[in-house]
Amino acid sequence: MILTKQQSRVFFLEERAKLTPAETEHLSRLIAGRLFHILTERSVRYLHSFLGADSRQEVDTRLLRQLLQTKIPALDWATPRIIPGTRRMEHYVWDDTTVFSVNRWGIDEPDASSAQIFDLRSIDAVLVPLLAYDRQGNRAGYGGGYYDRFLAECRSDTLKIGLSFFEPIDAISDVNAWDIRLDFCVTPFAVHRWDY
Ligand SMILES: Nc1nc2c(c(=O)[nH]1)N(C=O)[C@@H](CNc1ccc(C(=O)N[C@@H](CCC(=O)O)C(=O)O)cc1)CN2
Ligand SMILES: Nc1ncnc2c1ncn2[C@@H]1O[C@H](COP(=O)(O)OP(=O)(O)OP(=O)(O)O)[C@@H](O)[C@H]1O
């Protein structure tokens, strides 16, 4: 299947909408198990993650953090907040004390007044949200360009790990110069890797 970013967004939004809460929980648990092996193999210490929105049937990264925390207690987590009125994000520590509030898109974000700023240069790996990705590691999100901008600011050796409930399409046909490719994509049933 070869689709444009826009076609792939429509297709995967529909696929995701078919998943029940029980299914997303089960599939997220399978993703956590595969992710564990990558994080330990690559000695990841500082991990950045989006906050998956249940209302959008995203991967349940709260559950991922809960499961991985017991297996890798030394792992430090960070999570983003959109700077209002911009297409940029700032980054905060995500620990058991972090207070979240829902933004206008139904996505939980750390409360800027109480959360602690996280230095983006220390991040070893980023869990990247996506709607679609292809066999070359190209991705498409909701179209805001938030992650393209953020990943461009990260260290060049920061691992970009996509999370998806689905397998890749053959190609996204309209890849742009600013698009940043994934190093890995973890699904419930496979790990795809382009980090060679
Ligand atoms: N959980 C999570 N957090 C994330 C992302 C994500 O994909 N998942 N993002 C990944 O980049 C950024 C948020 N990106 C978003 C981009 C557009 C819309 C959105 O709903 N847009 C409107 C249409 C366009 C518009 O009004 O600008 C819509 O769909 O109704 C929401 C989030 C940052 N945080
Ligand atoms: N590094 C960048 N600097 C400036 N503008 C950028 C950058 N990256 C992307 N953009 C802008 O962001 C817009 C959206 O890009 P694209 O359609 O690839 O989003 P996406 O990858 O689906 O979204 P997201 O990264 O939020 O998940 C593009 O129109 C582009 O102009």
PDB file of C-alpha atoms and ligand atoms in Angstrom:
ATOM      1  CA  MET A   1       0.000   0.000   0.000  1.00  0.00           C
ATOM      2  CA  ILE A   2       1.407   3.422  -1.004  1.00  0.00           C
ATOM      3  CA  LEU A   3      -0.427   6.421   0.446  1.00  0.00           C
ATOM      4  CA  THR A   4       0.110  10.154   0.907  1.00  0.00           C
ATOM      5  CA  LYS A   5       0.425  11.380   4.509  1.00  0.00           C
ATOM      6  CA  GLN A   6      -3.120  12.707   4.356  1.00  0.00           C
ATOM      7  CA  GLN A   7      -4.542   9.429   2.980  1.00  0.00           C
ATOM      8  CA  SER A   8      -2.627   7.438   5.581  1.00  0.00           C
ATOM      9  CA  ARG A   9      -3.976   9.658   8.410  1.00  0.00           C
ATOM     10  CA  VAL A  10      -7.575   8.993   7.311  1.00  0.00           C
ATOM     11  CA  PHE A  11      -6.932   5.262   6.962  1.00  0.00           C
ATOM     12  CA  PHE A  12      -5.241   4.767  10.356  1.00  0.00           C
ATOM     13  CA  LEU A  13      -7.633   7.051  12.256  1.00  0.00           C
ATOM     14  CA  GLU A  14     -10.385   4.690  11.062  1.00  0.00           C
ATOM     15  CA  GLU A  15      -8.383   1.576  11.983  1.00  0.00           C
ATOM     16  CA  ARG A  16      -7.685   2.958  15.458  1.00  0.00           C
ATOM     17  CA  ALA A  17     -11.327   3.922  15.990  1.00  0.00           C
ATOM     18  CA  LYS A  18     -12.242   0.223  15.693  1.00  0.00           C
ATOM     19  CA  LEU A  19     -10.170  -0.721  18.782  1.00  0.00           C
ATOM     20  CA  THR A  20     -11.956  -1.192  22.118  1.00  0.00           C
ATOM     21  CA  PRO A  21     -10.368  -0.043  25.420  1.00  0.00           C
ATOM     22  CA  ALA A  22      -9.669  -3.699  26.312  1.00  0.00           C
ATOM     23  CA  GLU A  23      -7.880  -4.192  22.991  1.00  0.00           C
ATOM     24  CA  THR A  24      -5.716  -1.075  23.312  1.00  0.00           C
ATOM     25  CA  GLU A  25      -4.743  -2.177  26.824  1.00  0.00           C
ATOM     26  CA  HIS A  26      -3.811  -5.680  25.684  1.00  0.00           C
ATOM     27  CA  LEU A  27      -1.865  -4.400  22.658  1.00  0.00           C
ATOM     28  CA  SER A  28      -0.080  -1.759  24.776  1.00  0.00           C
ATOM     29  CA  ARG A  29       1.093  -4.502  27.165  1.00  0.00           C
ATOM     30  CA  LEU A  30       2.586  -6.418  24.232  1.00  0.00           C
ATOM     31  CA  ILE A  31       4.352  -3.247  23.069  1.00  0.00           C
ATOM     32  CA  ALA A  32       5.806  -2.733  26.563  1.00  0.00           C
ATOM     33  CA  GLY A  33       7.376  -6.193  26.487  1.00  0.00           C
ATOM     34  CA  ARG A  34       9.125  -5.555  23.159  1.00  0.00           C
ATOM     35  CA  LEU A  35      10.169  -2.042  24.139  1.00  0.00           C
ATOM     36  CA  PHE A  36      11.851  -3.383  27.293  1.00  0.00           C
ATOM     37  CA  HIS A  37      14.382  -5.297  25.186  1.00  0.00           C
ATOM     38  CA  ILE A  38      15.335  -2.242  23.091  1.00  0.00           C
ATOM     39  CA  LEU A  39      15.769   0.012  26.133  1.00  0.00           C
ATOM     40  CA  THR A  40      18.020  -2.471  27.922  1.00  0.00           C
ATOM     41  CA  GLU A  41      19.983  -3.422  24.779  1.00  0.00           C
ATOM     42  CA  ARG A  42      20.672   0.272  24.068  1.00  0.00           C
ATOM     43  CA  SER A  43      21.272   1.214  27.747  1.00  0.00           C
ATOM     44  CA  VAL A  44      18.663   3.990  27.690  1.00  0.00           C
ATOM     45  CA  ARG A  45      18.738   6.070  30.891  1.00  0.00           C
ATOM     46  CA  TYR A  46      16.645   9.139  29.950  1.00  0.00           C
ATOM     47  CA  LEU A  47      13.443   8.355  28.052  1.00  0.00           C
ATOM     48  CA  HIS A  48      11.006  10.897  26.610  1.00  0.00           C
ATOM     49  CA  SER A  49       7.408   9.857  25.920  1.00  0.00           C
ATOM     50  CA  PHE A  50       4.166  11.401  24.699  1.00  0.00           C
ATOM     51  CA  LEU A  51       1.104  10.933  26.946  1.00  0.00           C
ATOM     52  CA  GLY A  52      -1.177   8.628  24.962  1.00  0.00           C
ATOM     53  CA  ALA A  53      -4.770   9.873  24.741  1.00  0.00           C
ATOM     54  CA  ASP A  54      -7.409   7.183  25.361  1.00  0.00           C
ATOM     55  CA  SER A  55      -9.941   9.286  23.454  1.00  0.00           C
ATOM     56  CA  ARG A  56      -7.754   8.918  20.339  1.00  0.00           C
ATOM     57  CA  GLN A  57      -6.965   5.200  20.852  1.00  0.00           C
ATOM     58  CA  GLU A  58      -3.252   5.964  21.152  1.00  0.00           C
ATOM     59  CA  VAL A  59      -0.787   3.531  22.708  1.00  0.00           C
ATOM     60  CA  ASP A  60      -1.283   3.639  26.496  1.00  0.00           C
ATOM     61  CA  THR A  61       2.067   5.111  27.560  1.00  0.00           C
ATOM     62  CA  ARG A  62       0.914   5.500  31.197  1.00  0.00           C
ATOM     63  CA  LEU A  63       0.607   1.718  31.280  1.00  0.00           C
ATOM     64  CA  LEU A  64       3.984   1.406  29.510  1.00  0.00           C
ATOM     65  CA  ARG A  65       5.630   3.573  32.157  1.00  0.00           C
ATOM     66  CA  GLN A  66       3.962   1.612  34.972  1.00  0.00           C
ATOM     67  CA  LEU A  67       5.125  -1.738  33.546  1.00  0.00           C
ATOM     68  CA  LEU A  68       8.650  -0.594  32.652  1.00  0.00           C
ATOM     69  CA  GLN A  69       9.223   1.243  35.917  1.00  0.00           C
ATOM     70  CA  THR A  70       9.250  -2.001  37.880  1.00  0.00           C
ATOM     71  CA  LYS A  71      11.566  -3.696  35.353  1.00  0.00           C
ATOM     72  CA  ILE A  72      13.941  -0.711  34.838  1.00  0.00           C
ATOM     73  CA  PRO A  73      13.756   1.415  38.021  1.00  0.00           C
ATOM     74  CA  ALA A  74      16.762   3.565  37.011  1.00  0.00           C
ATOM     75  CA  LEU A  75      14.979   4.863  33.894  1.00  0.00           C
ATOM     76  CA  ASP A  76      14.092   8.583  34.088  1.00  0.00           C
ATOM     77  CA  TRP A  77      11.038   9.736  32.132  1.00  0.00           C
ATOM     78  CA  ALA A  78      10.216  13.054  30.435  1.00  0.00           C
ATOM     79  CA  THR A  79       7.049  14.226  28.670  1.00  0.00           C
ATOM     80  CA  PRO A  80       6.171  17.261  26.493  1.00  0.00           C
ATOM     81  CA  ARG A  81       3.847  20.231  26.766  1.00  0.00           C
ATOM     82  CA  ILE A  82       2.846  22.341  23.752  1.00  0.00           C
ATOM     83  CA  ILE A  83       3.860  25.988  24.215  1.00  0.00           C
ATOM     84  CA  PRO A  84       0.474  27.696  23.669  1.00  0.00           C
ATOM     85  CA  GLY A  85       0.162  29.601  20.405  1.00  0.00           C
ATOM     86  CA  THR A  86       3.235  27.938  18.902  1.00  0.00           C
ATOM     87  CA  ARG A  87       4.067  24.687  17.111  1.00  0.00           C
ATOM     88  CA  ARG A  88       6.824  23.949  19.612  1.00  0.00           C
ATOM     89  CA  MET A  89       6.969  21.866  22.779  1.00  0.00           C
ATOM     90  CA  GLU A  90       8.834  22.139  26.079  1.00  0.00           C
ATOM     91  CA  HIS A  91       9.781  19.128  28.172  1.00  0.00           C
ATOM     92  CA  TYR A  92       9.196  18.164  31.800  1.00  0.00           C
ATOM     93  CA  VAL A  93      10.104  15.396  34.220  1.00  0.00           C
ATOM     94  CA  TRP A  94       7.438  12.682  34.340  1.00  0.00           C
ATOM     95  CA  ASP A  95       7.490  10.913  37.723  1.00  0.00           C
ATOM     96  CA  ASP A  96       4.836   9.723  40.183  1.00  0.00           C
ATOM     97  CA  THR A  97       4.303  13.292  41.460  1.00  0.00           C
ATOM     98  CA  THR A  98       3.722  14.926  38.050  1.00  0.00           C
ATOM     99  CA  VAL A  99       0.350  16.698  37.857  1.00  0.00           C
ATOM    100  CA  PHE A 100      -1.372  16.615  34.455  1.00  0.00           C
ATOM    101  CA  SER A 101      -4.156  18.685  32.914  1.00  0.00           C
ATOM    102  CA  VAL A 102      -5.973  18.092  29.628  1.00  0.00           C
ATOM    103  CA  ASN A 103      -5.170  20.451  26.731  1.00  0.00           C
ATOM    104  CA  ARG A 104      -7.592  21.615  24.022  1.00  0.00           C
ATOM    105  CA  TRP A 105      -6.931  18.464  21.973  1.00  0.00           C
ATOM    106  CA  GLY A 106      -7.776  16.083  24.799  1.00  0.00           C
ATOM    107  CA  ILE A 107      -4.087  15.268  25.429  1.00  0.00           C
ATOM    108  CA  ASP A 108      -2.734  15.262  29.020  1.00  0.00           C
ATOM    109  CA  GLU A 109       0.165  17.645  29.627  1.00  0.00           C
ATOM    110  CA  PRO A 110       2.300  18.305  32.711  1.00  0.00           C
ATOM    111  CA  ASP A 111       1.281  21.345  34.720  1.00  0.00           C
ATOM    112  CA  ALA A 112       3.921  23.982  33.833  1.00  0.00           C
ATOM    113  CA  SER A 113       3.781  25.709  37.213  1.00  0.00           C
ATOM    114  CA  SER A 114       4.650  22.615  39.264  1.00  0.00           C
ATOM    115  CA  ALA A 115       6.601  20.346  36.909  1.00  0.00           C
ATOM    116  CA  GLN A 116      10.365  20.385  36.594  1.00  0.00           C
ATOM    117  CA  ILE A 117      11.952  21.288  33.224  1.00  0.00           C
ATOM    118  CA  PHE A 118      13.846  18.429  31.536  1.00  0.00           C
ATOM    119  CA  ASP A 119      17.004  19.150  29.542  1.00  0.00           C
ATOM    120  CA  LEU A 120      16.388  17.978  25.993  1.00  0.00           C
ATOM    121  CA  ARG A 121      20.089  17.266  25.376  1.00  0.00           C
ATOM    122  CA  SER A 122      20.083  14.517  27.996  1.00  0.00           C
ATOM    123  CA  ILE A 123      17.369  12.481  26.245  1.00  0.00           C
ATOM    124  CA  ASP A 124      18.673   9.076  25.044  1.00  0.00           C
ATOM    125  CA  ALA A 125      15.451   7.901  23.363  1.00  0.00           C
ATOM    126  CA  VAL A 126      12.081   9.360  22.352  1.00  0.00           C
ATOM    127  CA  LEU A 127       8.837   7.367  22.109  1.00  0.00           C
ATOM    128  CA  VAL A 128       7.265   8.976  19.050  1.00  0.00           C
ATOM    129  CA  PRO A 129       3.484   9.066  18.482  1.00  0.00           C
ATOM    130  CA  LEU A 130       2.340   8.400  14.940  1.00  0.00           C
ATOM    131  CA  LEU A 131      -0.643   7.593  12.791  1.00  0.00           C
ATOM    132  CA  ALA A 132       1.212   5.907   9.926  1.00  0.00           C
ATOM    133  CA  TYR A 133       4.739   4.793   9.068  1.00  0.00           C
ATOM    134  CA  ASP A 134       6.323   2.956   6.174  1.00  0.00           C
ATOM    135  CA  ARG A 135       8.920   0.253   5.512  1.00  0.00           C
ATOM    136  CA  GLN A 136      11.650   2.916   5.231  1.00  0.00           C
ATOM    137  CA  GLY A 137      10.936   4.369   8.695  1.00  0.00           C
ATOM    138  CA  ASN A 138       9.121   7.516   7.507  1.00  0.00           C
ATOM    139  CA  ARG A 139       6.206   8.602   9.686  1.00  0.00           C
ATOM    140  CA  ALA A 140       3.086  10.767   9.627  1.00  0.00           C
ATOM    141  CA  GLY A 141       1.465  12.242  12.754  1.00  0.00           C
ATOM    142  CA  TYR A 142      -1.549  14.500  13.129  1.00  0.00           C
ATOM    143  CA  GLY A 143       0.141  17.052  10.857  1.00  0.00           C
ATOM    144  CA  GLY A 144       1.235  19.753  13.287  1.00  0.00           C
ATOM    145  CA  GLY A 145       4.937  19.147  12.710  1.00  0.00           C
ATOM    146  CA  TYR A 146       5.512  19.148  16.515  1.00  0.00           C
ATOM    147  CA  TYR A 147       7.661  16.032  16.497  1.00  0.00           C
ATOM    148  CA  ASP A 148       9.566  16.977  13.326  1.00  0.00           C
ATOM    149  CA  ARG A 149      10.638  20.186  15.069  1.00  0.00           C
ATOM    150  CA  PHE A 150      11.351  18.525  18.418  1.00  0.00           C
ATOM    151  CA  LEU A 151      13.370  15.612  16.985  1.00  0.00           C
ATOM    152  CA  ALA A 152      15.472  18.094  14.983  1.00  0.00           C
ATOM    153  CA  GLU A 153      16.522  19.703  18.316  1.00  0.00           C
ATOM    154  CA  CYS A 154      17.531  16.402  19.944  1.00  0.00           C
ATOM    155  CA  ARG A 155      21.067  14.995  19.927  1.00  0.00           C
ATOM    156  CA  SER A 156      21.837  13.212  16.666  1.00  0.00           C
ATOM    157  CA  ASP A 157      22.326   9.939  18.584  1.00  0.00           C
ATOM    158  CA  THR A 158      18.956  10.166  20.364  1.00  0.00           C
ATOM    159  CA  LEU A 159      16.948   7.059  19.395  1.00  0.00           C
ATOM    160  CA  LYS A 160      13.593   7.721  17.748  1.00  0.00           C
ATOM    161  CA  ILE A 161      11.248   4.879  18.629  1.00  0.00           C
ATOM    162  CA  GLY A 162       7.800   4.918  17.021  1.00  0.00           C
ATOM    163  CA  LEU A 163       4.914   3.091  18.729  1.00  0.00           C
ATOM    164  CA  SER A 164       2.059   1.672  16.681  1.00  0.00           C
ATOM    165  CA  PHE A 165      -0.708  -0.903  16.992  1.00  0.00           C
ATOM    166  CA  PHE A 166      -0.305  -1.618  13.259  1.00  0.00           C
ATOM    167  CA  GLU A 167       2.269  -2.866  10.763  1.00  0.00           C
ATOM    168  CA  PRO A 168       3.882  -0.419   8.263  1.00  0.00           C
ATOM    169  CA  ILE A 169       2.516   0.545   4.853  1.00  0.00           C
ATOM    170  CA  ASP A 170       4.867   0.049   1.878  1.00  0.00           C
ATOM    171  CA  ALA A 171       5.550   3.750   1.362  1.00  0.00           C
ATOM    172  CA  ILE A 172       4.448   7.244   2.300  1.00  0.00           C
ATOM    173  CA  SER A 173       4.633   8.973  -1.078  1.00  0.00           C
ATOM    174  CA  ASP A 174       5.047  12.622  -0.006  1.00  0.00           C
ATOM    175  CA  VAL A 175       8.026  12.580   2.368  1.00  0.00           C
ATOM    176  CA  ASN A 176       9.503  16.066   2.895  1.00  0.00           C
ATOM    177  CA  ALA A 177      12.996  17.369   3.655  1.00  0.00           C
ATOM    178  CA  TRP A 178      12.036  18.126   7.310  1.00  0.00           C
ATOM    179  CA  ASP A 179      10.681  14.639   8.019  1.00  0.00           C
ATOM    180  CA  ILE A 180      12.832  12.750  10.510  1.00  0.00           C
ATOM    181  CA  ARG A 181      12.918   8.978  10.120  1.00  0.00           C
ATOM    182  CA  LEU A 182      12.464   6.512  12.953  1.00  0.00           C
ATOM    183  CA  ASP A 183      15.263   4.259  14.230  1.00  0.00           C
ATOM    184  CA  PHE A 184      12.712   1.720  15.514  1.00  0.00           C
ATOM    185  CA  CYS A 185       8.991   1.113  15.447  1.00  0.00           C
ATOM    186  CA  VAL A 186       7.548  -1.193  18.097  1.00  0.00           C
ATOM    187  CA  THR A 187       4.225  -2.899  17.467  1.00  0.00           C
ATOM    188  CA  PRO A 188       2.444  -5.616  19.476  1.00  0.00           C
ATOM    189  CA  PHE A 189       3.838  -8.308  17.187  1.00  0.00           C
ATOM    190  CA  ALA A 190       7.145  -6.997  15.812  1.00  0.00           C
ATOM    191  CA  VAL A 191      10.067  -4.614  16.181  1.00  0.00           C
ATOM    192  CA  HIS A 192      11.007  -2.820  12.954  1.00  0.00           C
ATOM    193  CA  ARG A 193      14.482  -1.303  12.931  1.00  0.00           C
ATOM    194  CA  TRP A 194      16.388   1.100  10.688  1.00  0.00           C
ATOM    195  CA  ASP A 195      19.282   1.906  13.060  1.00  0.00           C
ATOM    196  CA  TYR A 196      22.031   0.223  11.052  1.00  0.00           C
TER     197      TYR A 196
HETATM  198  N1  LIG B   1      -0.444  12.038  22.813  1.00  0.00           N
HETATM  199  C1  LIG B   1       0.081  12.823  21.865  1.00  0.00           C
HETATM  200  N2  LIG B   1       0.621  13.987  22.195  1.00  0.00           N
HETATM  201  C2  LIG B   1       1.108  14.790  21.219  1.00  0.00           C
HETATM  202  C3  LIG B   1       1.069  14.413  19.873  1.00  0.00           C
HETATM  203  C4  LIG B   1       0.500  13.160  19.555  1.00  0.00           C
HETATM  204  O1  LIG B   1       0.429  12.743  18.392  1.00  0.00           O
HETATM  205  N3  LIG B   1       0.019  12.399  20.574  1.00  0.00           N
HETATM  206  N4  LIG B   1       1.580  15.274  18.911  1.00  0.00           N
HETATM  207  C5  LIG B   1       2.195  14.872  17.735  1.00  0.00           C
HETATM  208  O2  LIG B   1       2.613  15.641  16.953  1.00  0.00           O
HETATM  209  C6  LIG B   1       1.585  16.700  19.252  1.00  0.00           C
HETATM  210  C7  LIG B   1       0.160  17.243  19.184  1.00  0.00           C
HETATM  211  N5  LIG B   1      -0.264  17.329  17.833  1.00  0.00           N
HETATM  212  C8  LIG B   1      -1.541  17.582  17.438  1.00  0.00           C
HETATM  213  C9  LIG B   1      -1.757  18.091  16.160  1.00  0.00           C
HETATM  214  C10 LIG B   1      -3.052  18.364  15.727  1.00  0.00           C
HETATM  215  C11 LIG B   1      -4.117  18.076  16.566  1.00  0.00           C
HETATM  216  C12 LIG B   1      -5.515  18.328  16.128  1.00  0.00           C
HETATM  217  O3  LIG B   1      -6.425  17.802  16.720  1.00  0.00           O
HETATM  218  N6  LIG B   1      -5.764  19.099  15.082  1.00  0.00           N
HETATM  219  C13 LIG B   1      -7.082  19.420  14.572  1.00  0.00           C
HETATM  220  C14 LIG B   1      -7.034  19.869  13.126  1.00  0.00           C
HETATM  221  C15 LIG B   1      -5.947  20.830  12.778  1.00  0.00           C
HETATM  222  C16 LIG B   1      -5.833  22.029  13.673  1.00  0.00           C
HETATM  223  O4  LIG B   1      -6.844  22.579  14.158  1.00  0.00           O
HETATM  224  O5  LIG B   1      -4.685  22.469  13.861  1.00  0.00           O
HETATM  225  C17 LIG B   1      -8.003  18.244  14.604  1.00  0.00           C
HETATM  226  O6  LIG B   1      -7.587  17.111  14.256  1.00  0.00           O
HETATM  227  O7  LIG B   1      -9.182  18.438  14.981  1.00  0.00           O
HETATM  228  C18 LIG B   1      -3.902  17.578  17.813  1.00  0.00           C
HETATM  229  C19 LIG B   1      -2.630  17.317  18.249  1.00  0.00           C
HETATM  230  C20 LIG B   1       2.183  16.868  20.605  1.00  0.00           C
HETATM  231  N7  LIG B   1       1.594  15.986  21.593  1.00  0.00           N
HETATM  232  N1  LIG B   2      11.882  21.361  11.567  1.00  0.00           N
HETATM  233  C1  LIG B   2      10.865  22.124  11.133  1.00  0.00           C
HETATM  234  N2  LIG B   2      10.954  23.462  11.113  1.00  0.00           N
HETATM  235  C2  LIG B   2       9.943  24.219  10.689  1.00  0.00           C
HETATM  236  N3  LIG B   2       8.757  23.721  10.238  1.00  0.00           N
HETATM  237  C3  LIG B   2       8.594  22.413  10.231  1.00  0.00           C
HETATM  238  C4  LIG B   2       9.621  21.532  10.688  1.00  0.00           C
HETATM  239  N4  LIG B   2       9.172  20.280  10.586  1.00  0.00           N
HETATM  240  C5  LIG B   2       7.915  20.359  10.103  1.00  0.00           C
HETATM  241  N5  LIG B   2       7.555  21.635   9.871  1.00  0.00           N
HETATM  242  C6  LIG B   2       6.229  22.078   9.365  1.00  0.00           C
HETATM  243  O1  LIG B   2       5.227  21.290   9.993  1.00  0.00           O
HETATM  244  C7  LIG B   2       4.180  20.979   9.073  1.00  0.00           C
HETATM  245  C8  LIG B   2       3.599  19.587   9.340  1.00  0.00           C
HETATM  246  O2  LIG B   2       4.504  18.558   8.969  1.00  0.00           O
HETATM  247  P1  LIG B   2       4.031  17.042   8.730  1.00  0.00           P
HETATM  248  O3  LIG B   2       2.857  17.002   7.827  1.00  0.00           O
HETATM  249  O4  LIG B   2       5.232  16.225   8.370  1.00  0.00           O
HETATM  250  O5  LIG B   2       3.512  16.694  10.213  1.00  0.00           O
HETATM  251  P2  LIG B   2       3.462  15.357  11.040  1.00  0.00           P
HETATM  252  O6  LIG B   2       4.789  14.676  11.026  1.00  0.00           O
HETATM  253  O7  LIG B   2       2.292  14.567  10.616  1.00  0.00           O
HETATM  254  O8  LIG B   2       3.165  15.982  12.486  1.00  0.00           O
HETATM  255  P3  LIG B   2       3.792  15.719  13.933  1.00  0.00           P
HETATM  256  O9  LIG B   2       5.298  15.852  13.804  1.00  0.00           O
HETATM  257  O10 LIG B   2       3.193  16.803  14.793  1.00  0.00           O
HETATM  258  O11 LIG B   2       3.381  14.370  14.356  1.00  0.00           O
HETATM  259  C9  LIG B   2       4.774  21.112   7.706  1.00  0.00           C
HETATM  260  O12 LIG B   2       3.893  21.853   6.909  1.00  0.00           O
HETATM  261  C10 LIG B   2       6.094  21.864   7.885  1.00  0.00           C
HETATM  262  O13 LIG B   2       6.028  23.110   7.227  1.00  0.00           O
END
